[in-house]
Amino acid sequence: MAKRTLTGTSLDTLVSLAKRRGFIFQSSEIYGGLSSVWDYGPVGVELKRNVKDAWWKSMVRERDDVVGIDASILMHPDVWVASGHLAGFSDPLVECNDCHRRFREDQVEGDVCPNCGGGFGPARQFNLLLKTFLGPVEEDAATVYLRPETAQAMFVNFENVQTTSRKKIPFGIAQIGKSFRNEITPGNFTFRTREFEQMEMEFFCEPGTDDDWHDYWMNFSLNWFKKYGLRGEKLLLRVHEADELPHYSKASADVEYEFPWGWGELETISNRTDFDLKAHSEKSGKDLSYFDDQKKERYVPFVVEPAMGADRSALAFLADAYDEEGEGKEMRVVLRFHPDIAPFQVAVLPLSKKETLSPTAQRVHELLRPYFNTQYDDTQSIGRRYRRQDEIGTPLCVTVDFDTLDDDAVTIRNRDTMEQVRVSIENLESAIRDLLTQMRTDAKG
Ligand code: ATP
């Protein structure tokens, strides 16, 4: 793995870096902000997109047994009746008798209010579904819900996808998309928000093979985070106790990461049994069983689900990449992202803004941008520009200097080692490929 000097950092440091460098801003900031709602800036959007692309590539494009969908956020309200969300998607809420602040009962320690020390009233169940209305009339008949998970679209589309893709069981359906939950206590930056993005995959398998598939997907998930550079010692797999299991699950385990405030869930891998397909068959009247034509047998498939948050994962990648080197004025902040997670892979930096360098620097940029996610920066001193690229975690900087005009060669600077190598422009693309390949290997957690 890319060597870090620091073992971790504070959340405040990450929040301020995120704002300063254009990763994440508070939503509607000029109006005073909307609590716990965040916007990704020009650098953050690339980070989060890379996280989603890496997942999609590992989960869908590199596999024969998983296909993707992109379903609507709004679904028929009966979906949430059948799934159990309308009746049971709730958290226990307690309210302080003095300051009237509300908390999730399982997230407060002891029985006093963390805000004012007051006592709590009795806990009650608070439904997390967010509602809206379809059509011009605000009435109960028009009520629909913003999906609290993407998974249900995979269940209700099971037959459409299976017949059109001609996949045989075992196979999975994956989706990346927004979900909404009216969380009682959002917080810790983008860790818990009311609007967030999920990356979920429902893997349909024959009953009796589900335990093995559950093991397989737990390992796959843990290894996926390591492959993209999260340090192994900051990751763990926590198996749920029986009393923690949601109503649909036979067994669940969380991949947890050690965030600046402590361990937190990145992903849950659940054995959802045949609960969802059966519930939707019953409610819709549509038979969602599967005919296994090799075994000549009909059954309702079991489902194993790896369910991951894109925002939480992006935050974990940011926290894990953060490093500082040196002290005082010499101190260098550097984000040691895996090259496929880093917002930009290559920055092209003319040594100065002088007109003589611009055409060559632009030519180098045009040469590289079809193959790598690049940035061009010719403002401020070169030292400051290196510092800026280090702070957004760009693995390689290509510097065009006055010698370039004579020798048609440029300097490549490595983010982690700060080593510089001189390469001819002709060989630049392949030199960059080689360096990125090496950095990918080094990043493994
Ligand atoms: P938690 O226990 O933290 O409330 P959960 O167990 O309810 O989460 P799941 O329903 O398993 O979460 O959702 C799968 C993933 O979606 C989570 O592991 C997390 O990464 C992400 N996720 C869930 N809720 C939120 C949220 N409010 N904000 C950001 N990401 C979330």
GROMACS .gro file of C-alpha atoms and ligand atoms in nm:
model
  476
    1MET     CA    1   0.000   0.000   0.000
    2ALA     CA    2   0.110   0.359  -0.051
    3LYS     CA    3   0.299   0.437   0.270
    4ARG     CA    4   0.130   0.689   0.499
    5THR     CA    5   0.309   0.899   0.762
    6LEU     CA    6  -0.015   0.950   0.958
    7THR     CA    7  -0.242   0.680   1.092
    8GLY     CA    8  -0.545   0.908   1.068
    9THR     CA    9  -0.674   1.261   1.096
   10SER     CA   10  -0.963   1.461   1.242
   11LEU     CA   11  -1.296   1.507   1.069
   12ASP     CA   12  -1.252   1.887   1.088
   13THR     CA   13  -0.932   1.862   0.885
   14LEU     CA   14  -1.112   1.663   0.617
   15VAL     CA   15  -1.414   1.896   0.608
   16SER     CA   16  -1.193   2.202   0.567
   17LEU     CA   17  -0.975   2.040   0.299
   18ALA     CA   18  -1.290   1.924   0.120
   19LYS     CA   19  -1.421   2.281   0.107
   20ARG     CA   20  -1.086   2.447   0.027
   21ARG     CA   21  -1.007   2.219  -0.264
   22GLY     CA   22  -1.354   2.177  -0.415
   23PHE     CA   23  -1.445   1.827  -0.298
   24ILE     CA   24  -1.761   1.896  -0.097
   25PHE     CA   25  -1.960   2.209  -0.011
   26GLN     CA   26  -2.257   2.258   0.214
   27SER     CA   27  -2.581   2.261   0.015
   28SER     CA   28  -2.739   2.605  -0.041
   29GLU     CA   29  -2.455   2.767   0.152
   30ILE     CA   30  -2.541   3.124   0.049
   31TYR     CA   31  -2.879   3.078   0.222
   32GLY     CA   32  -2.715   2.959   0.541
   33GLY     CA   33  -2.701   2.596   0.427
   34LEU     CA   34  -2.937   2.305   0.467
   35SER     CA   35  -2.837   2.089   0.758
   36SER     CA   36  -2.664   1.760   0.669
   37VAL     CA   37  -2.708   1.808   0.295
   38TRP     CA   38  -2.392   1.832   0.083
   39ASP     CA   39  -2.290   1.913  -0.273
   40TYR     CA   40  -1.990   1.764  -0.452
   41GLY     CA   41  -1.766   2.024  -0.617
   42PRO     CA   42  -1.552   1.988  -0.932
   43VAL     CA   43  -1.295   1.768  -0.756
   44GLY     CA   44  -1.537   1.572  -0.536
   45VAL     CA   45  -1.763   1.482  -0.826
   46GLU     CA   46  -1.468   1.313  -0.997
   47LEU     CA   47  -1.380   1.125  -0.678
   48LYS     CA   48  -1.733   0.997  -0.627
   49ARG     CA   49  -1.772   0.911  -0.995
   50ASN     CA   50  -1.449   0.709  -0.981
   51VAL     CA   51  -1.576   0.520  -0.676
   52LYS     CA   52  -1.898   0.437  -0.860
   53ASP     CA   53  -1.716   0.347  -1.183
   54ALA     CA   54  -1.472   0.120  -0.999
   55TRP     CA   55  -1.765  -0.058  -0.834
   56TRP     CA   56  -1.961  -0.089  -1.161
   57LYS     CA   57  -1.655  -0.224  -1.337
   58SER     CA   58  -1.585  -0.489  -1.069
   59MET     CA   59  -1.950  -0.575  -1.021
   60VAL     CA   60  -2.098  -0.565  -1.372
   61ARG     CA   61  -1.851  -0.517  -1.657
   62GLU     CA   62  -1.590  -0.766  -1.540
   63ARG     CA   63  -1.843  -1.040  -1.459
   64ASP     CA   64  -2.062  -1.268  -1.667
   65ASP     CA   65  -2.312  -1.329  -1.388
   66VAL     CA   66  -2.422  -0.974  -1.300
   67VAL     CA   67  -2.618  -0.726  -1.515
   68GLY     CA   68  -2.715  -0.368  -1.437
   69ILE     CA   69  -3.029  -0.157  -1.432
   70ASP     CA   70  -3.110   0.208  -1.369
   71ALA     CA   71  -3.458   0.232  -1.219
   72SER     CA   72  -3.670   0.528  -1.114
   73ILE     CA   73  -3.657   0.673  -0.766
   74LEU     CA   74  -4.038   0.681  -0.756
   75MET     CA   75  -4.210   0.343  -0.748
   76HIS     CA   76  -4.565   0.219  -0.705
   77PRO     CA   77  -4.662   0.270  -0.338
   78ASP     CA   78  -4.752  -0.099  -0.305
   79VAL     CA   79  -4.382  -0.182  -0.345
   80TRP     CA   80  -4.326  -0.035   0.002
   81VAL     CA   81  -4.625  -0.218   0.145
   82ALA     CA   82  -4.491  -0.552   0.019
   83SER     CA   83  -4.131  -0.482   0.123
   84GLY     CA   84  -4.239  -0.398   0.477
   85HIS     CA   85  -4.102  -0.042   0.464
   86LEU     CA   86  -4.438   0.131   0.515
   87ALA     CA   87  -4.516  -0.065   0.828
   88GLY     CA   88  -4.171  -0.123   0.968
   89PHE     CA   89  -3.897   0.100   0.828
   90SER     CA   90  -3.848   0.294   1.145
   91ASP     CA   91  -3.593   0.373   1.411
   92PRO     CA   92  -3.666   0.417   1.783
   93LEU     CA   93  -3.681   0.791   1.857
   94VAL     CA   94  -3.640   0.952   2.198
   95GLU     CA   95  -3.707   1.319   2.276
   96CYS     CA   96  -3.543   1.519   2.554
   97ASN     CA   97  -3.800   1.649   2.804
   98ASP     CA   98  -3.601   1.976   2.849
   99CYS     CA   99  -3.446   2.088   2.517
  100HIS     CA  100  -3.679   1.877   2.299
  101ARG     CA  101  -3.395   1.757   2.080
  102ARG     CA  102  -3.458   1.419   1.923
  103PHE     CA  103  -3.216   1.128   1.901
  104ARG     CA  104  -3.206   0.773   1.773
  105GLU     CA  105  -3.237   0.570   2.091
  106ASP     CA  106  -2.970   0.319   1.986
  107GLN     CA  107  -2.722   0.601   1.920
  108VAL     CA  108  -2.726   0.767   2.263
  109GLU     CA  109  -2.527   0.625   2.548
  110GLY     CA  110  -2.710   0.603   2.881
  111ASP     CA  111  -3.044   0.776   2.935
  112VAL     CA  112  -2.953   1.146   2.949
  113CYS     CA  113  -2.965   1.397   2.667
  114PRO     CA  114  -2.615   1.456   2.518
  115ASN     CA  115  -2.716   1.818   2.448
  116CYS     CA  116  -2.841   1.937   2.789
  117GLY     CA  117  -2.831   1.642   3.028
  118GLY     CA  118  -3.213   1.628   3.053
  119GLY     CA  119  -3.415   1.308   3.070
  120PHE     CA  120  -3.590   1.140   2.778
  121GLY     CA  121  -3.958   1.065   2.728
  122PRO     CA  122  -4.062   0.714   2.618
  123ALA     CA  123  -3.917   0.586   2.287
  124ARG     CA  124  -4.149   0.571   1.987
  125GLN     CA  125  -4.105   0.436   1.637
  126PHE     CA  126  -4.031   0.698   1.370
  127ASN     CA  127  -4.083   0.600   1.005
  128LEU     CA  128  -3.789   0.701   0.786
  129LEU     CA  129  -3.971   0.710   0.450
  130LEU     CA  130  -3.982   1.050   0.278
  131LYS     CA  131  -4.311   1.127   0.109
  132THR     CA  132  -4.411   1.336  -0.184
  133PHE     CA  133  -4.718   1.373  -0.407
  134LEU     CA  134  -4.760   1.288  -0.773
  135GLY     CA  135  -4.987   1.508  -0.982
  136PRO     CA  136  -5.144   1.843  -0.903
  137VAL     CA  137  -5.346   1.739  -0.597
  138GLU     CA  138  -5.196   1.692  -0.253
  139GLU     CA  139  -5.406   1.410  -0.123
  140ASP     CA  140  -5.349   1.063   0.018
  141ALA     CA  141  -5.433   0.894  -0.311
  142ALA     CA  142  -5.141   1.075  -0.478
  143THR     CA  143  -4.883   0.991  -0.208
  144VAL     CA  144  -4.563   0.829  -0.330
  145TYR     CA  145  -4.234   0.769  -0.153
  146LEU     CA  146  -3.875   0.850  -0.235
  147ARG     CA  147  -3.709   0.508  -0.234
  148PRO     CA  148  -3.517   0.435   0.088
  149GLU     CA  149  -3.306   0.171  -0.092
  150THR     CA  150  -3.243   0.082  -0.454
  151ALA     CA  151  -3.289  -0.292  -0.397
  152GLN     CA  152  -3.665  -0.314  -0.450
  153ALA     CA  153  -3.633  -0.219  -0.818
  154MET     CA  154  -3.421  -0.532  -0.870
  155PHE     CA  155  -3.690  -0.751  -0.714
  156VAL     CA  156  -3.984  -0.604  -0.904
  157ASN     CA  157  -3.785  -0.619  -1.230
  158PHE     CA  158  -3.655  -0.971  -1.163
  159GLU     CA  159  -3.859  -1.136  -1.437
  160ASN     CA  160  -3.806  -0.858  -1.695
  161VAL     CA  161  -3.432  -0.871  -1.645
  162GLN     CA  162  -3.405  -1.250  -1.628
  163THR     CA  163  -3.600  -1.310  -1.948
  164THR     CA  164  -3.439  -1.030  -2.152
  165SER     CA  165  -3.082  -1.098  -2.040
  166ARG     CA  166  -3.137  -1.478  -2.060
  167LYS     CA  167  -2.929  -1.517  -1.743
  168LYS     CA  168  -2.961  -1.841  -1.554
  169ILE     CA  169  -2.948  -1.866  -1.178
  170PRO     CA  170  -2.714  -1.790  -1.007
  171PHE     CA  171  -2.698  -1.431  -1.138
  172GLY     CA  172  -2.724  -1.081  -1.000
  173ILE     CA  173  -2.877  -0.742  -1.081
  174ALA     CA  174  -2.685  -0.429  -0.981
  175GLN     CA  175  -2.783  -0.065  -0.958
  176ILE     CA  176  -2.631   0.264  -0.849
  177GLY     CA  177  -2.867   0.542  -0.752
  178LYS     CA  178  -3.007   0.787  -0.502
  179SER     CA  179  -3.193   0.680  -0.192
  180PHE     CA  180  -3.364   0.889   0.073
  181ARG     CA  181  -3.421   0.835   0.444
  182ASN     CA  182  -3.559   1.083   0.693
  183GLU     CA  183  -3.277   1.001   0.938
  184ILE     CA  184  -3.340   1.117   1.295
  185THR     CA  185  -2.978   1.214   1.357
  186PRO     CA  186  -2.785   1.269   1.036
  187GLY     CA  187  -2.425   1.379   1.077
  188ASN     CA  188  -2.053   1.312   1.058
  189PHE     CA  189  -2.027   1.502   0.730
  190THR     CA  190  -2.143   1.282   0.440
  191PHE     CA  191  -2.152   0.964   0.650
  192ARG     CA  192  -2.520   0.990   0.738
  193THR     CA  193  -2.740   1.214   0.527
  194ARG     CA  194  -3.104   1.215   0.424
  195GLU     CA  195  -3.025   1.199   0.054
  196PHE     CA  196  -2.746   0.966  -0.051
  197GLU     CA  197  -2.633   0.731  -0.321
  198GLN     CA  198  -2.623   0.354  -0.294
  199MET     CA  199  -2.450   0.081  -0.492
  200GLU     CA  200  -2.645  -0.239  -0.446
  201MET     CA  201  -2.648  -0.581  -0.606
  202GLU     CA  202  -2.910  -0.853  -0.559
  203PHE     CA  203  -2.765  -1.197  -0.630
  204PHE     CA  204  -3.034  -1.457  -0.703
  205CYS     CA  205  -2.934  -1.814  -0.618
  206GLU     CA  206  -3.077  -2.156  -0.555
  207PRO     CA  207  -3.202  -2.212  -0.198
  208GLY     CA  208  -2.940  -2.414  -0.013
  209THR     CA  209  -2.650  -2.241  -0.192
  210ASP     CA  210  -2.721  -1.908  -0.020
  211ASP     CA  211  -2.481  -1.954   0.275
  212ASP     CA  212  -2.189  -2.017   0.040
  213TRP     CA  213  -2.279  -1.716  -0.172
  214HIS     CA  214  -2.305  -1.505   0.143
  215ASP     CA  215  -1.946  -1.603   0.232
  216TYR     CA  216  -1.836  -1.532  -0.124
  217TRP     CA  217  -1.985  -1.181  -0.132
  218MET     CA  218  -1.851  -1.092   0.214
  219ASN     CA  219  -1.499  -1.173   0.095
  220PHE     CA  220  -1.552  -0.999  -0.235
  221SER     CA  221  -1.664  -0.680  -0.059
  222LEU     CA  222  -1.380  -0.666   0.187
  223ASN     CA  223  -1.126  -0.731  -0.090
  224TRP     CA  224  -1.282  -0.466  -0.312
  225PHE     CA  225  -1.207  -0.191  -0.059
  226LYS     CA  226  -0.852  -0.319  -0.014
  227LYS     CA  227  -0.794  -0.342  -0.388
  228TYR     CA  228  -0.876   0.027  -0.419
  229GLY     CA  229  -0.639   0.123  -0.141
  230LEU     CA  230  -0.817   0.128   0.196
  231ARG     CA  231  -0.570   0.006   0.456
  232GLY     CA  232  -0.647  -0.347   0.577
  233GLU     CA  233  -0.595  -0.253   0.942
  234LYS     CA  234  -0.871   0.009   0.915
  235LEU     CA  235  -1.124  -0.241   0.780
  236LEU     CA  236  -1.315  -0.518   0.953
  237LEU     CA  237  -1.606  -0.749   0.887
  238ARG     CA  238  -1.861  -0.752   1.169
  239VAL     CA  239  -2.121  -1.027   1.173
  240HIS     CA  240  -2.461  -0.911   1.303
  241GLU     CA  241  -2.604  -1.054   1.623
  242ALA     CA  242  -2.942  -1.226   1.582
  243ASP     CA  243  -3.127  -0.935   1.748
  244GLU     CA  244  -2.979  -0.682   1.500
  245LEU     CA  245  -3.103  -0.856   1.188
  246PRO     CA  246  -3.364  -0.674   0.980
  247HIS     CA  247  -3.695  -0.855   0.924
  248TYR     CA  248  -3.591  -0.984   0.579
  249SER     CA  249  -3.248  -1.115   0.672
  250LYS     CA  250  -3.126  -1.458   0.774
  251ALA     CA  251  -2.767  -1.340   0.821
  252SER     CA  252  -2.588  -1.006   0.772
  253ALA     CA  253  -2.238  -0.870   0.810
  254ASP     CA  254  -2.103  -0.517   0.783
  255VAL     CA  255  -1.778  -0.403   0.630
  256GLU     CA  256  -1.670  -0.133   0.874
  257TYR     CA  257  -1.403   0.133   0.838
  258GLU     CA  258  -1.228   0.319   1.118
  259PHE     CA  259  -1.340   0.677   1.050
  260PRO     CA  260  -1.192   0.973   1.245
  261TRP     CA  261  -1.475   0.935   1.502
  262GLY     CA  262  -1.460   0.554   1.525
  263TRP     CA  263  -1.578   0.245   1.340
  264GLY     CA  264  -1.866   0.293   1.097
  265GLU     CA  265  -2.049   0.083   0.841
  266LEU     CA  266  -1.956   0.108   0.473
  267GLU     CA  267  -2.150  -0.186   0.341
  268THR     CA  268  -2.386  -0.459   0.458
  269ILE     CA  269  -2.390  -0.801   0.299
  270SER     CA  270  -2.722  -0.969   0.377
  271ASN     CA  271  -2.882  -1.302   0.307
  272ARG     CA  272  -3.233  -1.173   0.224
  273THR     CA  273  -3.366  -1.528   0.164
  274ASP     CA  274  -3.674  -1.548  -0.059
  275PHE     CA  275  -3.849  -1.280   0.150
  276ASP     CA  276  -3.870  -1.006  -0.114
  277LEU     CA  277  -3.962  -1.213  -0.419
  278LYS     CA  278  -4.230  -1.395  -0.220
  279ALA     CA  279  -4.367  -1.071  -0.075
  280HIS     CA  280  -4.391  -0.911  -0.422
  281SER     CA  281  -4.546  -1.225  -0.572
  282GLU     CA  282  -4.810  -1.219  -0.305
  283LYS     CA  283  -4.887  -0.847  -0.323
  284SER     CA  284  -4.877  -0.810  -0.704
  285GLY     CA  285  -5.029  -1.147  -0.790
  286LYS     CA  286  -4.742  -1.208  -1.033
  287ASP     CA  287  -4.554  -1.535  -0.992
  288LEU     CA  288  -4.184  -1.452  -0.945
  289SER     CA  289  -4.061  -1.809  -0.915
  290TYR     CA  290  -3.791  -1.944  -1.148
  291PHE     CA  291  -3.786  -2.263  -1.353
  292ASP     CA  292  -3.448  -2.431  -1.339
  293ASP     CA  293  -3.443  -2.614  -1.673
  294GLN     CA  294  -3.145  -2.830  -1.587
  295LYS     CA  295  -3.295  -2.957  -1.265
  296LYS     CA  296  -3.649  -2.942  -1.408
  297GLU     CA  297  -3.754  -2.774  -1.087
  298ARG     CA  298  -3.937  -2.454  -0.998
  299TYR     CA  299  -3.837  -2.250  -0.694
  300VAL     CA  300  -3.832  -1.898  -0.553
  301PRO     CA  301  -3.464  -1.790  -0.559
  302PHE     CA  302  -3.284  -1.680  -0.246
  303VAL     CA  303  -3.105  -1.344  -0.259
  304VAL     CA  304  -2.768  -1.236  -0.124
  305GLU     CA  305  -2.721  -0.859  -0.125
  306PRO     CA  306  -2.404  -0.651  -0.097
  307ALA     CA  307  -2.536  -0.298  -0.024
  308MET     CA  308  -2.285  -0.015  -0.021
  309GLY     CA  309  -2.303   0.363   0.014
  310ALA     CA  310  -2.125   0.567  -0.253
  311ASP     CA  311  -2.095   0.875  -0.030
  312ARG     CA  312  -1.971   0.681   0.272
  313SER     CA  313  -1.720   0.497   0.057
  314ALA     CA  314  -1.597   0.821  -0.100
  315LEU     CA  315  -1.557   0.966   0.251
  316ALA     CA  316  -1.361   0.658   0.362
  317PHE     CA  317  -1.133   0.687   0.058
  318LEU     CA  318  -1.077   1.055   0.138
  319ALA     CA  319  -1.007   0.990   0.507
  320ASP     CA  320  -0.778   0.698   0.431
  321ALA     CA  321  -0.579   0.883   0.166
  322TYR     CA  322  -0.507   1.186   0.388
  323ASP     CA  323  -0.144   1.223   0.485
  324GLU     CA  324   0.096   1.490   0.603
  325GLU     CA  325   0.472   1.495   0.555
  326GLY     CA  326   0.734   1.722   0.710
  327GLU     CA  327   0.673   2.004   0.953
  328GLY     CA  328   0.605   2.378   0.973
  329LYS     CA  329   0.642   2.561   0.644
  330GLU     CA  330   0.778   2.246   0.480
  331MET     CA  331   0.466   2.049   0.569
  332ARG     CA  332   0.308   1.880   0.272
  333VAL     CA  333  -0.053   1.758   0.271
  334VAL     CA  334  -0.094   1.472   0.029
  335LEU     CA  335  -0.387   1.246  -0.055
  336ARG     CA  336  -0.249   0.904  -0.142
  337PHE     CA  337  -0.544   0.782  -0.347
  338HIS     CA  338  -0.531   0.469  -0.563
  339PRO     CA  339  -0.485   0.603  -0.920
  340ASP     CA  340  -0.833   0.484  -1.025
  341ILE     CA  341  -0.996   0.661  -0.728
  342ALA     CA  342  -0.793   0.986  -0.749
  343PRO     CA  343  -1.009   1.266  -0.895
  344PHE     CA  344  -0.747   1.336  -1.163
  345GLN     CA  345  -0.469   1.104  -1.273
  346VAL     CA  346  -0.239   1.354  -1.442
  347ALA     CA  347  -0.186   1.729  -1.415
  348VAL     CA  348  -0.011   1.913  -1.697
  349LEU     CA  349   0.180   2.212  -1.563
  350PRO     CA  350   0.379   2.452  -1.779
  351LEU     CA  351   0.669   2.578  -1.568
  352SER     CA  352   0.558   2.935  -1.626
  353LYS     CA  353   0.272   3.114  -1.792
  354LYS     CA  354   0.508   3.251  -2.059
  355GLU     CA  355   0.362   3.237  -2.405
  356THR     CA  356   0.653   3.038  -2.542
  357LEU     CA  357   0.556   2.739  -2.325
  358SER     CA  358   0.178   2.742  -2.370
  359PRO     CA  359   0.147   2.580  -2.716
  360THR     CA  360   0.372   2.287  -2.620
  361ALA     CA  361   0.201   2.244  -2.284
  362GLN     CA  362  -0.140   2.250  -2.455
  363ARG     CA  363  -0.019   1.997  -2.708
  364VAL     CA  364   0.094   1.764  -2.427
  365HIS     CA  365  -0.242   1.809  -2.257
  366GLU     CA  366  -0.435   1.725  -2.574
  367LEU     CA  367  -0.215   1.420  -2.621
  368LEU     CA  368  -0.297   1.283  -2.277
  369ARG     CA  369  -0.661   1.375  -2.217
  370PRO     CA  370  -0.817   1.102  -2.434
  371TYR     CA  371  -0.647   0.840  -2.213
  372PHE     CA  372  -0.635   0.987  -1.862
  373ASN     CA  373  -0.846   1.219  -1.650
  374THR     CA  374  -0.629   1.529  -1.666
  375GLN     CA  375  -0.609   1.883  -1.537
  376TYR     CA  376  -0.427   2.175  -1.691
  377ASP     CA  377  -0.301   2.442  -1.453
  378ASP     CA  378  -0.082   2.740  -1.537
  379THR     CA  379  -0.165   2.974  -1.249
  380GLN     CA  380   0.067   3.058  -0.955
  381SER     CA  381   0.418   2.932  -0.889
  382ILE     CA  382   0.506   2.572  -0.977
  383GLY     CA  383   0.562   2.492  -0.607
  384ARG     CA  384   0.210   2.599  -0.520
  385ARG     CA  385   0.069   2.405  -0.810
  386TYR     CA  386   0.246   2.086  -0.699
  387ARG     CA  387   0.107   2.146  -0.351
  388ARG     CA  388  -0.244   2.186  -0.489
  389GLN     CA  389  -0.218   1.864  -0.692
  390ASP     CA  390  -0.084   1.681  -0.384
  391GLU     CA  391  -0.383   1.806  -0.184
  392ILE     CA  392  -0.629   1.666  -0.436
  393GLY     CA  393  -0.425   1.347  -0.471
  394THR     CA  394  -0.318   1.365  -0.837
  395PRO     CA  395  -0.071   1.076  -0.880
  396LEU     CA  396   0.141   1.233  -1.154
  397CYS     CA  397   0.234   1.588  -1.260
  398VAL     CA  398   0.382   1.650  -1.604
  399THR     CA  399   0.591   1.965  -1.618
  400VAL     CA  400   0.668   2.140  -1.943
  401ASP     CA  401   0.978   2.362  -1.906
  402PHE     CA  402   1.202   2.569  -2.130
  403ASP     CA  403   1.423   2.268  -2.211
  404THR     CA  404   1.116   2.099  -2.354
  405LEU     CA  405   1.130   2.343  -2.643
  406ASP     CA  406   1.471   2.200  -2.735
  407ASP     CA  407   1.458   1.834  -2.636
  408ASP     CA  408   1.084   1.761  -2.672
  409ALA     CA  409   1.093   1.596  -2.331
  410VAL     CA  410   0.899   1.665  -2.009
  411THR     CA  411   0.936   1.585  -1.639
  412ILE     CA  412   0.700   1.348  -1.460
  413ARG     CA  413   0.674   1.401  -1.084
  414ASN     CA  414   0.548   1.116  -0.865
  415ARG     CA  415   0.303   1.229  -0.591
  416ASP     CA  416   0.421   0.974  -0.334
  417THR     CA  417   0.797   0.968  -0.380
  418MET     CA  418   0.831   1.319  -0.532
  419GLU     CA  419   1.080   1.161  -0.769
  420GLN     CA  420   1.108   1.325  -1.107
  421VAL     CA  421   1.190   1.149  -1.433
  422ARG     CA  422   1.257   1.304  -1.771
  423VAL     CA  423   1.065   1.141  -2.057
  424SER     CA  424   1.034   1.227  -2.425
  425ILE     CA  425   0.689   1.344  -2.528
  426GLU     CA  426   0.681   1.059  -2.775
  427ASN     CA  427   0.703   0.804  -2.491
  428LEU     CA  428   0.497   1.001  -2.240
  429GLU     CA  429   0.170   0.809  -2.265
  430SER     CA  430   0.332   0.470  -2.212
  431ALA     CA  431   0.558   0.605  -1.933
  432ILE     CA  432   0.249   0.734  -1.753
  433ARG     CA  433   0.073   0.400  -1.799
  434ASP     CA  434   0.369   0.217  -1.645
  435LEU     CA  435   0.391   0.453  -1.349
  436LEU     CA  436   0.015   0.428  -1.281
  437THR     CA  437   0.032   0.048  -1.298
  438GLN     CA  438   0.308   0.053  -1.036
  439MET     CA  439   0.107   0.293  -0.816
  440ARG     CA  440  -0.198   0.065  -0.843
  441THR     CA  441   0.008  -0.224  -0.708
  442ASP     CA  442   0.157  -0.008  -0.433
  443ALA     CA  443  -0.189   0.119  -0.330
  444LYS     CA  444  -0.324  -0.225  -0.239
  445GLY     CA  445  -0.437  -0.217   0.124
  446ATP     P1  446  -2.701   0.253   0.941
  446ATP     O1  447  -2.703   0.134   1.034
  446ATP     O2  448  -2.570   0.327   0.940
  446ATP     O3  449  -2.821   0.342   0.954
  446ATP     P2  450  -2.812   0.077   0.747
  446ATP     O4  451  -2.763  -0.055   0.803
  446ATP     O5  452  -2.951   0.116   0.772
  446ATP     O6  453  -2.712   0.193   0.792
  446ATP     P3  454  -2.830  -0.025   0.482
  446ATP     O7  455  -2.977  -0.024   0.477
  446ATP     O8  456  -2.762  -0.156   0.503
  446ATP     O9  457  -2.780   0.080   0.592
  446ATP    O10  458  -2.776   0.049   0.351
  446ATP     C1  459  -2.663   0.005   0.280
  446ATP     C2  460  -2.557   0.114   0.276
  446ATP    O11  461  -2.611   0.237   0.232
  446ATP     C3  462  -2.493   0.144   0.410
  446ATP    O12  463  -2.391   0.052   0.440
  446ATP     C4  464  -2.437   0.283   0.387
  446ATP    O13  465  -2.312   0.277   0.321
  446ATP     C5  466  -2.541   0.345   0.294
  446ATP     N1  467  -2.631   0.429   0.373
  446ATP     C6  468  -2.741   0.390   0.443
  446ATP     N2  469  -2.799   0.495   0.503
  446ATP     C7  470  -2.724   0.604   0.471
  446ATP     C8  471  -2.734   0.742   0.504
  446ATP     N3  472  -2.832   0.791   0.578
  446ATP     N4  473  -2.640   0.827   0.454
  446ATP     C9  474  -2.539   0.780   0.375
  446ATP     N5  475  -2.526   0.650   0.342
  446ATP    C10  476  -2.616   0.563   0.389
   0.00000   0.00000   0.00000
